[in-house]
Short mmCIF file of C-alpha atoms and ligand atoms in Angstrom, two decimals:
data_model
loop_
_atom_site.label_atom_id
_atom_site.label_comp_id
_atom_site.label_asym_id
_atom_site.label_seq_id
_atom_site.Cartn_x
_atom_site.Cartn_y
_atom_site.Cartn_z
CA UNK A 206 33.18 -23.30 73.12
CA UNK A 207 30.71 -21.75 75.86
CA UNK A 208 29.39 -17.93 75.59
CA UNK A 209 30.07 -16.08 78.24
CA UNK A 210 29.68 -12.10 77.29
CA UNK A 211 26.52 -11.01 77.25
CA UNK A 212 25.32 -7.45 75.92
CA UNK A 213 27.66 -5.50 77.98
CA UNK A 214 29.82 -8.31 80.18
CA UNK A 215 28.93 -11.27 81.75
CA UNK A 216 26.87 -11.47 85.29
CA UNK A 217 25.39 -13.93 87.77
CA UNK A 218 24.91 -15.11 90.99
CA UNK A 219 28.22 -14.89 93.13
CA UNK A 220 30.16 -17.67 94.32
CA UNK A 221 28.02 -19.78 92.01
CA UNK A 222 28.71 -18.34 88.43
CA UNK A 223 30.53 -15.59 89.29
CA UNK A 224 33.26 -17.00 91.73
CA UNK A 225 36.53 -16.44 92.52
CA UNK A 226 38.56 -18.75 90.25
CA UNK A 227 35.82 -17.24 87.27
CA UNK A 228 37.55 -13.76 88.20
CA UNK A 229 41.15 -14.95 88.53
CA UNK A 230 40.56 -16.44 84.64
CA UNK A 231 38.78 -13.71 83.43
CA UNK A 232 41.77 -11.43 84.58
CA UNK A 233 44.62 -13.97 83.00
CA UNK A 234 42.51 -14.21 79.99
CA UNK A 235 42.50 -10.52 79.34
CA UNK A 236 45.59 -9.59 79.98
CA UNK A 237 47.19 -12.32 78.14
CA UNK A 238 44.95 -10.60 75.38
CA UNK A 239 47.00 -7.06 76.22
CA UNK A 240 49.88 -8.47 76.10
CA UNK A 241 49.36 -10.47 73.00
CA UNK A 242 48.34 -7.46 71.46
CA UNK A 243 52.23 -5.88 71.92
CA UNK A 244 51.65 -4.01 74.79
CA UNK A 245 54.83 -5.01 76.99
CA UNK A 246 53.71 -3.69 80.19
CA UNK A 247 50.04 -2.41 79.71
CA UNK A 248 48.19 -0.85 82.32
CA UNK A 249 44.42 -1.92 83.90
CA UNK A 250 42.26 -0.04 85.97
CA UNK A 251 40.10 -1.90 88.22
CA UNK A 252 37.22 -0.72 90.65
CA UNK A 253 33.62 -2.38 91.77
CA UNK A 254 30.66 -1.44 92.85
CA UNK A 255 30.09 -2.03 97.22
CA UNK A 256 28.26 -5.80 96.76
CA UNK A 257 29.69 -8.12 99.52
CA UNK A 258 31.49 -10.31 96.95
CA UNK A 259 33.10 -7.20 95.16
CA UNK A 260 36.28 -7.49 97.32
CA UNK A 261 36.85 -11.53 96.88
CA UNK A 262 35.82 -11.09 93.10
CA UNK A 263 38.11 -7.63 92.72
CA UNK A 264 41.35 -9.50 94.65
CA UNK A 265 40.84 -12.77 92.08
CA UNK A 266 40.41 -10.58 88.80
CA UNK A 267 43.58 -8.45 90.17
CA UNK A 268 45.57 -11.55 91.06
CA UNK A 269 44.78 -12.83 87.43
CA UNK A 270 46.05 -9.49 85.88
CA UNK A 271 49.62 -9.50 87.52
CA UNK A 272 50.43 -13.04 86.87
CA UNK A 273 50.52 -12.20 83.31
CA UNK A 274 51.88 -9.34 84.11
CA UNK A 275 49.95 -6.20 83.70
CA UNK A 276 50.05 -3.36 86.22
CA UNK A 277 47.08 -2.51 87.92
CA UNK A 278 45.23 0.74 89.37
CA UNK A 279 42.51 0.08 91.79
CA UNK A 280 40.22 2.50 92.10
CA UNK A 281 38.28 0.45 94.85
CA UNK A 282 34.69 1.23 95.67
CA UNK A 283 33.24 3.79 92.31
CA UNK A 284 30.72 4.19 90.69
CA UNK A 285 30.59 2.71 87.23
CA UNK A 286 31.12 5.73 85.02
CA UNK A 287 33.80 7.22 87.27
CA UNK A 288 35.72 3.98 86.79
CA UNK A 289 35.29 4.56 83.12
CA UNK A 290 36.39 8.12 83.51
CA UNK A 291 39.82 6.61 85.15
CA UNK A 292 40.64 4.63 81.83
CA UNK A 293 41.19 8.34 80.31
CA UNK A 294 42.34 9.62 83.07
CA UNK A 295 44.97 7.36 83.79
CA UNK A 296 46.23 6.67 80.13
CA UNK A 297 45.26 3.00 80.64
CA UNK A 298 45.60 0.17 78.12
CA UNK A 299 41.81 -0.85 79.49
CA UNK A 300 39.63 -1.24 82.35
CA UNK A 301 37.52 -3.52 84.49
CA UNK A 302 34.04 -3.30 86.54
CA UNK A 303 33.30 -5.90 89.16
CA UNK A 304 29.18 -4.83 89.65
CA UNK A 305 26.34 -6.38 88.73
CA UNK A 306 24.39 -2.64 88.11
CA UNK A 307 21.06 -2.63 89.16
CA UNK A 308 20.24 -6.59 89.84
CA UNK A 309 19.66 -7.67 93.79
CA UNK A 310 22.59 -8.41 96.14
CA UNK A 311 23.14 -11.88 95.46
CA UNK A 312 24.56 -11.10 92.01
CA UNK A 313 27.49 -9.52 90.46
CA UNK A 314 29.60 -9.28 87.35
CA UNK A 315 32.31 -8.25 84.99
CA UNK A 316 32.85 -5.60 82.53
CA UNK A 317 35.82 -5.26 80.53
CA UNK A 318 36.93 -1.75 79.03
CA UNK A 319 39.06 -0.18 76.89
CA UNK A 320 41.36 2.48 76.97
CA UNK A 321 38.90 5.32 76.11
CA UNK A 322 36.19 3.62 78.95
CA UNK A 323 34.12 2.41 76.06
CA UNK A 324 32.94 -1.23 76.60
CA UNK A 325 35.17 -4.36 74.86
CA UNK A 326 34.59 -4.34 70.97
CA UNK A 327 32.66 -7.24 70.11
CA UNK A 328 36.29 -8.54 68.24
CA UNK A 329 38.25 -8.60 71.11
CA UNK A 330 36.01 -10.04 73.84
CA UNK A 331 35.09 -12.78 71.36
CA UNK A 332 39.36 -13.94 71.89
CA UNK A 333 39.22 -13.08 75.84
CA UNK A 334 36.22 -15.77 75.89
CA UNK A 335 38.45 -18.27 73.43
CA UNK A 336 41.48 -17.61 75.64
CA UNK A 337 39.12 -17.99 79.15
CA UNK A 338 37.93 -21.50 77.74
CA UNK A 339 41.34 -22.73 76.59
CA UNK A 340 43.02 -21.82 79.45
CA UNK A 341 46.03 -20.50 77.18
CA UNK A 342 47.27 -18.25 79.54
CA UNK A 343 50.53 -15.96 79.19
CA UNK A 344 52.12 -16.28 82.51
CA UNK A 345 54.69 -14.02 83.62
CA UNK A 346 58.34 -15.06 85.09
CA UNK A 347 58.79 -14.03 88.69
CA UNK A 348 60.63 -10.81 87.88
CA UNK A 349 57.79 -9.87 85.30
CA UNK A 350 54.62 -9.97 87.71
CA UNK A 351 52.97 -7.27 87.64
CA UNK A 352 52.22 -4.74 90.94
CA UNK A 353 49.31 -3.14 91.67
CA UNK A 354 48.64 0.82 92.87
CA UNK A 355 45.49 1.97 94.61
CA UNK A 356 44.43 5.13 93.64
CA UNK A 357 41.45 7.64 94.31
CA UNK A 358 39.18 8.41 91.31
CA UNK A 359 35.95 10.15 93.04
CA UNK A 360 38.00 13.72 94.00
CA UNK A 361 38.96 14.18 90.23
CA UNK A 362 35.39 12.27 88.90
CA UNK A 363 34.28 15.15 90.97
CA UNK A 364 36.35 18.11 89.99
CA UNK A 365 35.84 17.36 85.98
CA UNK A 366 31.88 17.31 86.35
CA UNK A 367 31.74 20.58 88.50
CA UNK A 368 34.36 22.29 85.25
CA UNK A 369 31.26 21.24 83.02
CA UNK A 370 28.38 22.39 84.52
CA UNK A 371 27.55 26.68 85.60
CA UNK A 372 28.91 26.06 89.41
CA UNK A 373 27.40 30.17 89.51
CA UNK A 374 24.17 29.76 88.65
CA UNK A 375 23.34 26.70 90.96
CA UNK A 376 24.34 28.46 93.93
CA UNK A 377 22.38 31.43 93.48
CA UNK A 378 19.55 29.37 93.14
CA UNK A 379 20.64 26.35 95.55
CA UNK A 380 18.20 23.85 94.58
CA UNK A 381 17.07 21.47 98.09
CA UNK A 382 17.37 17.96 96.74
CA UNK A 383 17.04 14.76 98.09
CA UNK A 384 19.34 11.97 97.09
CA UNK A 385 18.24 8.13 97.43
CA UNK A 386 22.04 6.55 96.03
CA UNK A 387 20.42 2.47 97.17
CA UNK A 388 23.55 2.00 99.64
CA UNK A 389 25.33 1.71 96.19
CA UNK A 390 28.68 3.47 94.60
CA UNK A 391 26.56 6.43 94.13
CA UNK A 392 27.10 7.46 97.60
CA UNK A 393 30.34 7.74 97.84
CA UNK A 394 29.82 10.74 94.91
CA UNK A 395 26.47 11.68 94.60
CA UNK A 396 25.30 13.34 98.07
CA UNK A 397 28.83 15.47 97.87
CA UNK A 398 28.78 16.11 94.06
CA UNK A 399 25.58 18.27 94.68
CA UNK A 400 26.63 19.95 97.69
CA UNK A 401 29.68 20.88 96.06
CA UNK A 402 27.71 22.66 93.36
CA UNK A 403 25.93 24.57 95.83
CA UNK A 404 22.60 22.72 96.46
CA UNK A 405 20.97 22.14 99.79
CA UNK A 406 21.08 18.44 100.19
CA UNK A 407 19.07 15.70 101.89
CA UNK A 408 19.99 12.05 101.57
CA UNK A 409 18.73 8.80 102.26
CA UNK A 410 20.48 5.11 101.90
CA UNK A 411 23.66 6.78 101.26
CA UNK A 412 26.36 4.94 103.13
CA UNK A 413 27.67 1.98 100.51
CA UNK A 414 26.45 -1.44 102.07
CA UNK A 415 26.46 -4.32 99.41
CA UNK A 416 23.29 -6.22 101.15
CA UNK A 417 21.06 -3.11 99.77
CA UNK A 418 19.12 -3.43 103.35
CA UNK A 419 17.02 -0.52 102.21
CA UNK A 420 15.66 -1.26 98.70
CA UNK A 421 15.97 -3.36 95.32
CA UNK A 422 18.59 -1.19 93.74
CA UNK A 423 16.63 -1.03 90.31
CA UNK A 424 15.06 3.03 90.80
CA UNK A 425 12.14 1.97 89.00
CA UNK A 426 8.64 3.45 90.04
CA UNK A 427 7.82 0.57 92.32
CA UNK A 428 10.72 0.40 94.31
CA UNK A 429 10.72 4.14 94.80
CA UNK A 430 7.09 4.99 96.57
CA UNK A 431 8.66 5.66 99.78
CA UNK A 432 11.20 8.32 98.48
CA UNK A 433 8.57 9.72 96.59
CA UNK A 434 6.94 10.31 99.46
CA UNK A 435 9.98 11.52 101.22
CA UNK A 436 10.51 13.95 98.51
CA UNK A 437 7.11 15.69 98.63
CA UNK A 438 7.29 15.43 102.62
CA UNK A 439 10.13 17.52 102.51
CA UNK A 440 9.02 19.73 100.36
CA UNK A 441 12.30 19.79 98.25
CA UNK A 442 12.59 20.95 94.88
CA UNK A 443 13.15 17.60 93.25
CA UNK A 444 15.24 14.01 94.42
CA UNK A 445 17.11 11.72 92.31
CA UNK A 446 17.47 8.29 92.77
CA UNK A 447 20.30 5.83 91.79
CA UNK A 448 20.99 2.25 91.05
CA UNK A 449 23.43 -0.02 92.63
CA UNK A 450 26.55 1.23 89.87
CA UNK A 451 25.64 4.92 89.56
CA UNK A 452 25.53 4.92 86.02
CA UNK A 453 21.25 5.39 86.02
CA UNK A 454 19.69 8.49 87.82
CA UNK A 455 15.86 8.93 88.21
CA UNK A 456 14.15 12.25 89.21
CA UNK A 457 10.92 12.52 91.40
CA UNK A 458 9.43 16.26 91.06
CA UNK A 459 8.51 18.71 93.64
CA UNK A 460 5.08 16.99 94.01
CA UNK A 461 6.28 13.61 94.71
CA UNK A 462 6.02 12.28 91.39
CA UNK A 463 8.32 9.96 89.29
CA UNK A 464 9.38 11.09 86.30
CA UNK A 465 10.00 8.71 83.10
CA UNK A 466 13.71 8.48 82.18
CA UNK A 467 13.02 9.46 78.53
CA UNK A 468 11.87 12.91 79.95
CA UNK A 469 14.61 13.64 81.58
CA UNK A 470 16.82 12.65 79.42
CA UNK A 471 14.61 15.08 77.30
CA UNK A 472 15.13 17.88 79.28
CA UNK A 473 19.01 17.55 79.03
CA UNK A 474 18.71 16.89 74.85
CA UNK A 475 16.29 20.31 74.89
CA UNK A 476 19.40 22.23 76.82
CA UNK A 477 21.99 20.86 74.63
CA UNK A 478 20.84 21.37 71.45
CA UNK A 479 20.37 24.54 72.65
CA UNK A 480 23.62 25.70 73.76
CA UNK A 481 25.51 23.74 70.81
CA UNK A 482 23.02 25.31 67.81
CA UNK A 483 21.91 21.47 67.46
CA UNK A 484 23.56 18.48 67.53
CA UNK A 485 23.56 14.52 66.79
CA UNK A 486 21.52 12.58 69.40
CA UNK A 487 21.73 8.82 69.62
CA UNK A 488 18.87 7.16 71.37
CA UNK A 489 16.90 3.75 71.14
CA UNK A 490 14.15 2.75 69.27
CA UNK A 491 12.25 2.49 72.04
CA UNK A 492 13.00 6.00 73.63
CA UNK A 493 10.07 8.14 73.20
CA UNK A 494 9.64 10.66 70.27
CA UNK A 495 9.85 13.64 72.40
CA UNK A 496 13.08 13.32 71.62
CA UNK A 497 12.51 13.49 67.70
CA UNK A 498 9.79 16.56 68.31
CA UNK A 499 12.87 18.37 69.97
CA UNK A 500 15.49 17.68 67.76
CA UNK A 501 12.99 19.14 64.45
CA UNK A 502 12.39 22.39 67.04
CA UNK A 503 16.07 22.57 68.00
CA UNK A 504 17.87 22.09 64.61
CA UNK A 505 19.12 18.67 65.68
CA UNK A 506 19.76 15.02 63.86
CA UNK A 507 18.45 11.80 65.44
CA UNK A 508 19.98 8.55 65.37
CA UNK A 509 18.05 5.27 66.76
CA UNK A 510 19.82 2.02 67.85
CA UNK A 511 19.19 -1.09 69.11
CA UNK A 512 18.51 -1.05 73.00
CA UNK A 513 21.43 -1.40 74.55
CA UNK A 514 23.57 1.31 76.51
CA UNK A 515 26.59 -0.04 74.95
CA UNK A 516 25.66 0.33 71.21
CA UNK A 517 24.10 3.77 71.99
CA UNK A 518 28.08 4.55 73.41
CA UNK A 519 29.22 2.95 69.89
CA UNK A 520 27.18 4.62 67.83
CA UNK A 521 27.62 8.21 69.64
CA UNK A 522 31.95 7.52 69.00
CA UNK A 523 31.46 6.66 65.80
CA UNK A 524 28.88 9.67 64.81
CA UNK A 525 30.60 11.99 66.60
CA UNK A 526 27.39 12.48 68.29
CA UNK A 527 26.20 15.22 71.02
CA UNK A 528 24.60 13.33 73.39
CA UNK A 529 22.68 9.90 74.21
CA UNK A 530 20.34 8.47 76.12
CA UNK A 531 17.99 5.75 77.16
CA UNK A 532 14.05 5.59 77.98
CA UNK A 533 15.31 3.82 81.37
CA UNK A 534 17.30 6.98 82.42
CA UNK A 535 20.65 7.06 81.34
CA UNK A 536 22.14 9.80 79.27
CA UNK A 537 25.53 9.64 77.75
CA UNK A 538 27.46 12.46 77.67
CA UNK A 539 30.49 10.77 74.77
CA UNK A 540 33.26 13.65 75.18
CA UNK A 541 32.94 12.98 79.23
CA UNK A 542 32.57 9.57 79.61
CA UNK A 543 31.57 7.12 76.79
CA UNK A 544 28.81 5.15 79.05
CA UNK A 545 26.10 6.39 81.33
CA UNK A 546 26.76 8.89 83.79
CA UNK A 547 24.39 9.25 86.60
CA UNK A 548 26.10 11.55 87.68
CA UNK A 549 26.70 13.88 85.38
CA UNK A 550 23.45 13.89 84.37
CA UNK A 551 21.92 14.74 87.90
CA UNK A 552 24.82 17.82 87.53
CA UNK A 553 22.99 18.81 83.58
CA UNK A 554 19.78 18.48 85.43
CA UNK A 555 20.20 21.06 88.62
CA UNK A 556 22.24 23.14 86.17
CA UNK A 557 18.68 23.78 83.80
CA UNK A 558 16.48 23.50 86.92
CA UNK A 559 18.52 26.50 88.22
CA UNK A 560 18.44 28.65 85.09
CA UNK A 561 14.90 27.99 84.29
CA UNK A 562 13.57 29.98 87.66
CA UNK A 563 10.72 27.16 87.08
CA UNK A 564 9.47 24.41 89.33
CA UNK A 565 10.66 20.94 87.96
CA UNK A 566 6.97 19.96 87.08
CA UNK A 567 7.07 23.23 85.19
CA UNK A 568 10.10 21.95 83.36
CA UNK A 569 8.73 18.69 82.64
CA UNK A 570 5.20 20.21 81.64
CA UNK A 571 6.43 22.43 78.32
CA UNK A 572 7.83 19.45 76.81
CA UNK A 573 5.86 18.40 73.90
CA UNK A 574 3.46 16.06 75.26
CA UNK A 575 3.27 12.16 74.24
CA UNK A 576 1.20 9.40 76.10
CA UNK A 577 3.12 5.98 76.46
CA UNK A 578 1.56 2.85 77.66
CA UNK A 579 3.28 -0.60 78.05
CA UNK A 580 2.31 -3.90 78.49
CA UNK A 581 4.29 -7.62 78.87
CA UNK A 582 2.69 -10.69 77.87
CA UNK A 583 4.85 -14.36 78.98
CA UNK A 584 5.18 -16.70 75.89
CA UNK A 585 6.09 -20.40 75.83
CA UNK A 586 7.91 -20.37 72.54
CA UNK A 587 10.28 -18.64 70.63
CA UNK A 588 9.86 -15.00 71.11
CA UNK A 589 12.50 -13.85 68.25
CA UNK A 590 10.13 -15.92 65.68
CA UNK A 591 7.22 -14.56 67.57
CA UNK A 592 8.27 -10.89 67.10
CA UNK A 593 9.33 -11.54 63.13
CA UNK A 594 5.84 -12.89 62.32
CA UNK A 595 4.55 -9.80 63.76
CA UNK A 596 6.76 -8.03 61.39
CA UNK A 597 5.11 -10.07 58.12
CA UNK A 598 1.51 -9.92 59.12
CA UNK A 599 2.30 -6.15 60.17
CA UNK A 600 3.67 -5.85 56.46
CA UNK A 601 1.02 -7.65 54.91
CA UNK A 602 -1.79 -5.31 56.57
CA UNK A 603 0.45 -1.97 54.91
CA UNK A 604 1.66 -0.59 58.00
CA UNK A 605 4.92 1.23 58.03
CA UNK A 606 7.90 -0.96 59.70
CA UNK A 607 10.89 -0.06 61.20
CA UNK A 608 12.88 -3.34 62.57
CA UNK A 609 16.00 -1.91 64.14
CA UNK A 610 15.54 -4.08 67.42
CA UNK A 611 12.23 -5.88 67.16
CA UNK A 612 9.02 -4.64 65.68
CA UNK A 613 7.59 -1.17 65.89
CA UNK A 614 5.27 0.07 63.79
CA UNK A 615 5.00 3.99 62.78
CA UNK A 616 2.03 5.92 62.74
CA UNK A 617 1.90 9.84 62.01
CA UNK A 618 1.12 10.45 65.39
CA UNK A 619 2.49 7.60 67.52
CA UNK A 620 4.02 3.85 67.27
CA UNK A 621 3.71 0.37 68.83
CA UNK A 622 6.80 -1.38 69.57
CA UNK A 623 6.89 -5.48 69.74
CA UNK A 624 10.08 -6.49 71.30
CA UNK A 625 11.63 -9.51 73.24
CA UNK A 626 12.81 -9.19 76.57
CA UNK A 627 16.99 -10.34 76.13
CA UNK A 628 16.34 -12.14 79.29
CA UNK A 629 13.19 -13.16 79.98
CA UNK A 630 10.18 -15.18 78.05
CA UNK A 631 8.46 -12.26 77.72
CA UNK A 632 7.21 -10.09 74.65
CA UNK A 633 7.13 -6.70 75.71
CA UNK A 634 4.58 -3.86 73.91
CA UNK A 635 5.16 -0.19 73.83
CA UNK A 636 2.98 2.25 72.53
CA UNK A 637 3.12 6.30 72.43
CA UNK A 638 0.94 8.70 70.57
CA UNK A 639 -0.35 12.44 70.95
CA UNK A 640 -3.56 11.50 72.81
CA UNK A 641 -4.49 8.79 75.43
CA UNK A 642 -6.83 7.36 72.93
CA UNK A 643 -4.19 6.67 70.55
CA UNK A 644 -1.64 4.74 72.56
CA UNK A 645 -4.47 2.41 73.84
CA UNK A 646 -5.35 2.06 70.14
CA UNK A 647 -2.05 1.45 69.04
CA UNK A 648 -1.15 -1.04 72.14
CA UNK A 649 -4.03 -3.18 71.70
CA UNK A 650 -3.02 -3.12 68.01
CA UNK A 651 0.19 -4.65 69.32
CA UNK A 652 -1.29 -7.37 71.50
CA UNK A 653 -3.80 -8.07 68.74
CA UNK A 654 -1.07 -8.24 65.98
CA UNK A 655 1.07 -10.76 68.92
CA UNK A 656 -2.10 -12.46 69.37
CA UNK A 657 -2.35 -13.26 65.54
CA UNK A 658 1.37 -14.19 65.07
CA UNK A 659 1.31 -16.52 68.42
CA UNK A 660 -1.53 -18.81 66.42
CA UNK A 661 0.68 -19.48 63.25
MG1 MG B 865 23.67 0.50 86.43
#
């Protein structure tokens, strides 16, 4: 039997992999797992992200759905968390996401939910993929088909982010931000969202156009230096930046600078474990230790994961944890919606930006300071072997291991991570310490100890 899940759904180039009759058997497949399941007439909410195949793709998987005769909600064009946030919202028996996140235009993708917006447990997408590949498909009589409703989700999206956030306190201090949403979902929520909350508001690439004409959707440094430059042109407080889904938000600071997702997300632990008297966080282990420095000064617990947004979600349910995040900019916020919210987060973020009084560099300044370095090196072979014998020699030489998702090393003051790329043949390095010195010491420890376990 083929695979076709990967961490969180399956994705690939449209019309080649991901093509209409893939959809249409991806939407029997999972409703005839609903159904199976003793749900007589369950109910799916469906919604995509604006890439040009989203509508052929979202008609197929909807098609799929009634003819085994589960009702559908579509929620059309949304960002990725807000079509989470309709699973609860709508008391649905489960969800879908036709979007291939952050990847260029020519892809897209699937994502299957459940009721509480959580991605698929590992159990039941592992008898959607046996049911896709058999073809054993629960087909409804004519009287039994299912219908379909379209409904809006950005109004109450919206509404429930402004209840959580101090609507006062932003406008007195109406933060001027500038808003890059990549022609993706995000601007159908993100340029209103903070004018809503009182902010003065600039933005750029904001009507949804699924060739992303202006730039690669991925906010990464590189594909934002001309918004950074907008955003210190300006002369606006800060801008945030969005991938092609809306679940990932990036901030810039007042000076034009881009800002690493782990402090942000750092910034919004810091204010949380605040307000709540401390708190479980659930991050990754390769999510800087800022966020270990704050939780020991803020009476908080820590909890690291294998990278992954979905297993951070998992882990947060299961903990009954206070907030997550990612080094790549995603926070979680699990009693909202279980998945990243960009969002949400941009709402946390011009919420403590507004009762600071500070400048965002200030903001980002008084955190306690770490220097991070990375580094990629392309292998031939296999990189899971690679990484383990970089765990033994590592082991041999006395270091202290942690192997949660690859191999990172611990020092007293810093740590090199060794991990494979999930998608490429590439080994990728990490290193962070207290001083500059340090994380170039403990990187080229890293290569060196790679090096060594390439040779045996
Ligand atoms: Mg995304």
């Amino acid at each position: 039997m083929g695979k076709l899940f990967g961490t969180f759904g399956v994705r690939g180039i449209a019309n080649e992999k991901i093509t209409p009759e893939f959809a249409l058997k991806m939407g029997m497949a999972f409703g005839t797992l609903l159904k199976r399941e003793g749900r007589k007439r369950p109910l799916v909410i469906v919604g995509r992200d604006p890439r040009v195949s989203g509508e052929m793709l979202e008609g197929a998987l909807i098609s799929g759905l009634l003819s085994v005769g589960v009702d559908v909600i579509d929620v059309g064009i949304a960002p990725t968390p807000a079509i989470q946030f309709a699973c609860r919202h709508f008391n649905s028996d489960g969800g879908a996401v036709i979007t291939a996140s952050h990847n260029p235009p020519e892809y897209n993708g699937i994502k299957l939910l459940e009721p509480n917006g959580l991605g698929l447990k590992k159990e039941r997408e592992a008898v959607v993929e046996e049911l896709f590949f058999s073809e054993d498909f629960d087909r409804a009589g004519w009287y039994e088909i299912g219908e379909v409703r379209k409904e809006d989700i950005i109004r109450p999206y919206l509404d429930a982010i402004k209840s959580r956030v101090d609507v006062e306190v932003i406008k007195r201090r109406k933060p001027f931000v500038v808003v890059d949403t990549s022609n993706g979902a995000g601007s159908l929520t993100l340029p209103y969202l903070l004018r809503e909350l009182g902010c003065k508001v600039v933005s750029i690439n904001a009507h949804p156009d699924g060739h992303f004409p202006a730039r690669n959707p991925e906010p990464n440094e590189e594909n934002l230096q001309g918004f950074m430059r907008i955003v210190k042109a300006l002369g606006a407080d800060f801008g945030v930046a969005q991938d092609g889904d809306a679940d990932r938000a990036v901030f810039i600071d007042e000076n034009g600078n881009f800002i690493q997702g782990d402090k942000t997300f750092a910034l919004v632990v810091k204010a949380m474990l605040q307000e709540n008297n401390g708190g479980l966080v659930v991050t990754t282990i390769a999510t800087s230790h800022i966020i270990d420095e704050l939780a020991r000064q803020y009476n908080g617990k820590v909890i690291k994961t294998k990278v992954g947004d979905l297993i951070v979600s998992r882990a947060l349910l299961e903990h009954n944890g206070l907030v997550g995040g990612e080094e790549n900019g995603g926070v979680i916020f699990p009693d909202f919606v279980l998945g990243r919210d960009g969002a949400m987060t941009t709402a946390k973020i011009v919420e403590i930006f507004s009762k600071s009084g500070k400048k965002f560099s200030e903001l980002i300044e008084e955190l306690p300071r770490f220097y991070q370095m990375k580094t990629k090196r392309h292998i031939k072979g296999d990189r899971h072997t690679a990484v383990a014998n970089v765990a033994r020699i590592a082991e041999q030489r006395g270091f202290r291991l942690d192997t949660t998702d690859g191999t990172k090393i611990l020092f007293d003051d810093g740590w090199v991570l060794v991990r494979a790329s999930g998608t490429e043949p590439i080994i990728r390095i990490f290193a962070e310490a207290r001083s500059e010195e340090k994380a170039e010491e403990y990187l080229s420890l890293g290569l060196e100890l790679l090096e060594e376990a390439l040779k045996l």
